[in-house]
PDB file of C-alpha atoms in Angstrom:
ATOM      1  CA  MET A   1     -18.895 -22.309   1.621  1.00  0.00           C
ATOM      2  CA  LEU A   2     -17.162 -25.439   2.852  1.00  0.00           C
ATOM      3  CA  LEU A   3     -13.861 -25.975   1.045  1.00  0.00           C
ATOM      4  CA  HIS A   4     -11.208 -28.536   1.941  1.00  0.00           C
ATOM      5  CA  GLY A   5     -12.967 -29.002   5.280  1.00  0.00           C
ATOM      6  CA  HIS A   6     -12.905 -25.289   6.179  1.00  0.00           C
ATOM      7  CA  GLU A   7     -15.702 -22.754   6.150  1.00  0.00           C
ATOM      8  CA  ILE A   8     -14.856 -19.825   3.871  1.00  0.00           C
ATOM      9  CA  LYS A   9     -17.003 -16.705   4.028  1.00  0.00           C
ATOM     10  CA  GLY A  10     -17.145 -14.058   1.333  1.00  0.00           C
ATOM     11  CA  SER A  11     -18.688 -12.930  -1.903  1.00  0.00           C
ATOM     12  CA  ASN A  12     -19.180 -15.380  -4.812  1.00  0.00           C
ATOM     13  CA  ILE A  13     -16.466 -17.829  -3.757  1.00  0.00           C
ATOM     14  CA  ASP A  14     -15.389 -20.500  -6.232  1.00  0.00           C
ATOM     15  CA  GLN A  15     -13.790 -23.920  -5.602  1.00  0.00           C
ATOM     16  CA  GLU A  16     -10.298 -22.415  -5.211  1.00  0.00           C
ATOM     17  CA  THR A  17     -11.293 -19.502  -2.900  1.00  0.00           C
ATOM     18  CA  ARG A  18     -11.491 -16.825  -5.604  1.00  0.00           C
ATOM     19  CA  CYS A  19     -14.096 -14.175  -4.866  1.00  0.00           C
ATOM     20  CA  SER A  20     -15.888 -11.350  -6.628  1.00  0.00           C
ATOM     21  CA  HIS A  21     -13.048  -8.958  -5.698  1.00  0.00           C
ATOM     22  CA  TYR A  22     -10.033 -11.105  -6.655  1.00  0.00           C
ATOM     23  CA  HIS A  23     -10.696 -13.760  -9.281  1.00  0.00           C
ATOM     24  CA  THR A  24      -7.668 -14.272 -11.513  1.00  0.00           C
ATOM     25  CA  GLU A  25      -6.192 -17.743 -11.985  1.00  0.00           C
ATOM     26  CA  ILE A  26      -3.617 -17.140  -9.220  1.00  0.00           C
ATOM     27  CA  ASP A  27      -6.058 -15.741  -6.631  1.00  0.00           C
ATOM     28  CA  ARG A  28      -6.350 -18.995  -4.720  1.00  0.00           C
ATOM     29  CA  ILE A  29      -5.840 -18.383  -1.033  1.00  0.00           C
ATOM     30  CA  ALA A  30      -8.089 -17.620   1.891  1.00  0.00           C
ATOM     31  CA  ILE A  31      -6.841 -15.830   4.978  1.00  0.00           C
ATOM     32  CA  LYS A  32      -8.028 -16.585   8.492  1.00  0.00           C
ATOM     33  CA  PHE A  33      -8.710 -13.243  10.117  1.00  0.00           C
ATOM     34  CA  TYR A  34      -7.235 -12.832  13.585  1.00  0.00           C
ATOM     35  CA  CYS A  35     -10.235 -10.888  14.874  1.00  0.00           C
ATOM     36  CA  CYS A  36     -12.879 -13.514  14.126  1.00  0.00           C
ATOM     37  CA  ASP A  37     -10.897 -16.734  13.506  1.00  0.00           C
ATOM     38  CA  THR A  38     -12.671 -17.127  10.156  1.00  0.00           C
ATOM     39  CA  TYR A  39     -11.350 -17.635   6.627  1.00  0.00           C
ATOM     40  CA  TYR A  40     -12.121 -15.036   3.935  1.00  0.00           C
ATOM     41  CA  PRO A  41     -10.672 -14.770   0.411  1.00  0.00           C
ATOM     42  CA  CYS A  42      -9.746 -11.108   0.913  1.00  0.00           C
ATOM     43  CA  HIS A  43     -10.020  -7.997   3.053  1.00  0.00           C
ATOM     44  CA  SER A  44     -12.980  -6.721   1.016  1.00  0.00           C
ATOM     45  CA  CYS A  45     -14.960  -9.898   1.707  1.00  0.00           C
ATOM     46  CA  HIS A  46     -14.211  -9.460   5.413  1.00  0.00           C
ATOM     47  CA  GLU A  47     -15.361  -5.838   5.269  1.00  0.00           C
ATOM     48  CA  GLU A  48     -18.639  -6.921   3.654  1.00  0.00           C
ATOM     49  CA  LYS A  49     -19.412 -10.100   5.589  1.00  0.00           C
ATOM     50  CA  GLY A  50     -17.006 -10.185   8.534  1.00  0.00           C
ATOM     51  CA  CYS A  51     -17.031  -9.260  12.164  1.00  0.00           C
ATOM     52  CA  SER A  52     -16.654  -5.487  11.570  1.00  0.00           C
ATOM     53  CA  HIS A  53     -13.762  -5.335  14.056  1.00  0.00           C
ATOM     54  CA  PRO A  54     -10.713  -6.002  11.845  1.00  0.00           C
ATOM     55  CA  GLN A  55      -7.485  -6.847  13.629  1.00  0.00           C
ATOM     56  CA  VAL A  56      -4.185  -7.962  12.149  1.00  0.00           C
ATOM     57  CA  TRP A  57      -2.195 -10.982  13.242  1.00  0.00           C
ATOM     58  CA  PRO A  58       0.479  -9.911  15.748  1.00  0.00           C
ATOM     59  CA  LYS A  59       4.056 -10.956  14.913  1.00  0.00           C
ATOM     60  CA  ASN A  60       4.242 -13.262  17.923  1.00  0.00           C
ATOM     61  CA  GLU A  61       1.417 -15.329  16.359  1.00  0.00           C
ATOM     62  CA  PHE A  62       3.013 -15.838  12.929  1.00  0.00           C
ATOM     63  CA  HIS A  63       3.536 -19.529  13.801  1.00  0.00           C
ATOM     64  CA  GLN A  64      -0.249 -20.033  13.554  1.00  0.00           C
ATOM     65  CA  LYS A  65      -1.870 -21.641  10.516  1.00  0.00           C
ATOM     66  CA  ALA A  66      -3.843 -18.839   8.884  1.00  0.00           C
ATOM     67  CA  ILE A  67      -3.535 -19.216   5.088  1.00  0.00           C
ATOM     68  CA  LEU A  68      -5.453 -21.813   3.109  1.00  0.00           C
ATOM     69  CA  CYS A  69      -4.348 -22.921  -0.350  1.00  0.00           C
ATOM     70  CA  GLY A  70      -7.480 -23.004  -2.469  1.00  0.00           C
ATOM     71  CA  ALA A  71      -5.981 -25.574  -4.819  1.00  0.00           C
ATOM     72  CA  CYS A  72      -5.088 -28.363  -2.375  1.00  0.00           C
ATOM     73  CA  GLY A  73      -6.359 -27.255   1.050  1.00  0.00           C
ATOM     74  CA  TYR A  74      -2.935 -27.067   2.670  1.00  0.00           C
ATOM     75  CA  GLU A  75      -2.881 -24.673   5.639  1.00  0.00           C
ATOM     76  CA  LEU A  76       0.217 -22.521   5.840  1.00  0.00           C
ATOM     77  CA  THR A  77       1.492 -20.743   8.904  1.00  0.00           C
ATOM     78  CA  ILE A  78       1.893 -17.013   8.423  1.00  0.00           C
ATOM     79  CA  ASN A  79       5.690 -17.400   8.513  1.00  0.00           C
ATOM     80  CA  GLU A  80       5.463 -20.120   5.877  1.00  0.00           C
ATOM     81  CA  TYR A  81       3.210 -17.975   3.697  1.00  0.00           C
ATOM     82  CA  LEU A  82       5.463 -14.917   3.943  1.00  0.00           C
ATOM     83  CA  ALA A  83       8.435 -17.051   2.848  1.00  0.00           C
ATOM     84  CA  CYS A  84       6.738 -19.203   0.179  1.00  0.00           C
ATOM     85  CA  ASN A  85       7.606 -17.065  -2.877  1.00  0.00           C
ATOM     86  CA  ALA A  86       3.964 -16.969  -3.990  1.00  0.00           C
ATOM     87  CA  SER A  87       3.431 -20.692  -4.389  1.00  0.00           C
ATOM     88  CA  CYS A  88       1.988 -23.431  -2.217  1.00  0.00           C
ATOM     89  CA  PRO A  89       4.715 -25.457  -0.496  1.00  0.00           C
ATOM     90  CA  SER A  90       2.508 -28.548  -0.783  1.00  0.00           C
ATOM     91  CA  CYS A  91       1.070 -28.568  -4.324  1.00  0.00           C
ATOM     92  CA  LYS A  92       3.244 -25.823  -5.928  1.00  0.00           C
ATOM     93  CA  SER A  93       0.182 -23.916  -7.231  1.00  0.00           C
ATOM     94  CA  ALA A  94       0.944 -20.256  -7.838  1.00  0.00           C
ATOM     95  CA  PHE A  95      -0.433 -17.578  -5.525  1.00  0.00           C
ATOM     96  CA  ASN A  96      -0.927 -13.937  -6.448  1.00  0.00           C
ATOM     97  CA  ALA A  97       2.336 -12.194  -5.521  1.00  0.00           C
ATOM     98  CA  GLY A  98       0.431  -8.899  -5.561  1.00  0.00           C
ATOM     99  CA  CYS A  99      -1.233  -9.904  -2.303  1.00  0.00           C
ATOM    100  CA  SER A 100       1.934  -8.720  -0.565  1.00  0.00           C
ATOM    101  CA  LEU A 101       0.769  -5.161  -1.288  1.00  0.00           C
ATOM    102  CA  HIS A 102      -2.056  -5.765   1.206  1.00  0.00           C
ATOM    103  CA  LYS A 103      -0.171  -7.627   3.931  1.00  0.00           C
ATOM    104  CA  HIS A 104      -0.595  -4.703   6.336  1.00  0.00           C
ATOM    105  CA  LEU A 105      -4.345  -5.447   6.276  1.00  0.00           C
ATOM    106  CA  TYR A 106      -3.742  -8.963   7.609  1.00  0.00           C
ATOM    107  CA  PHE A 107      -0.414  -9.029   9.446  1.00  0.00           C
ATOM    108  CA  GLU A 108       1.530  -6.767  11.794  1.00  0.00           C
ATOM    109  CA  VAL A 109       4.337  -5.234   9.742  1.00  0.00           C
TER     110      VAL A 109
END
């Protein structure tokens, strides 16, 4: 799916990057996976449709843009995302704070 000028891969993606695995109102980000440089709504979508070689973003790359706000299309750096208090710095749309429980699947911790 093409969304805000970016290709998003995954399962049943809507217009704000929600997928079949995470689809509440506040599930509105996509994460660019380090291993394949491709946006997915979640780790489960990457497991199903990704490169099959998952790798997390190393800390020295946290300045890279790797999070896409599904509401407005703003791309956040990883540092920006980790410090954003679960809302988009551009449009103020809420993100799912529970995603922090999975950060070890995306980022070096």
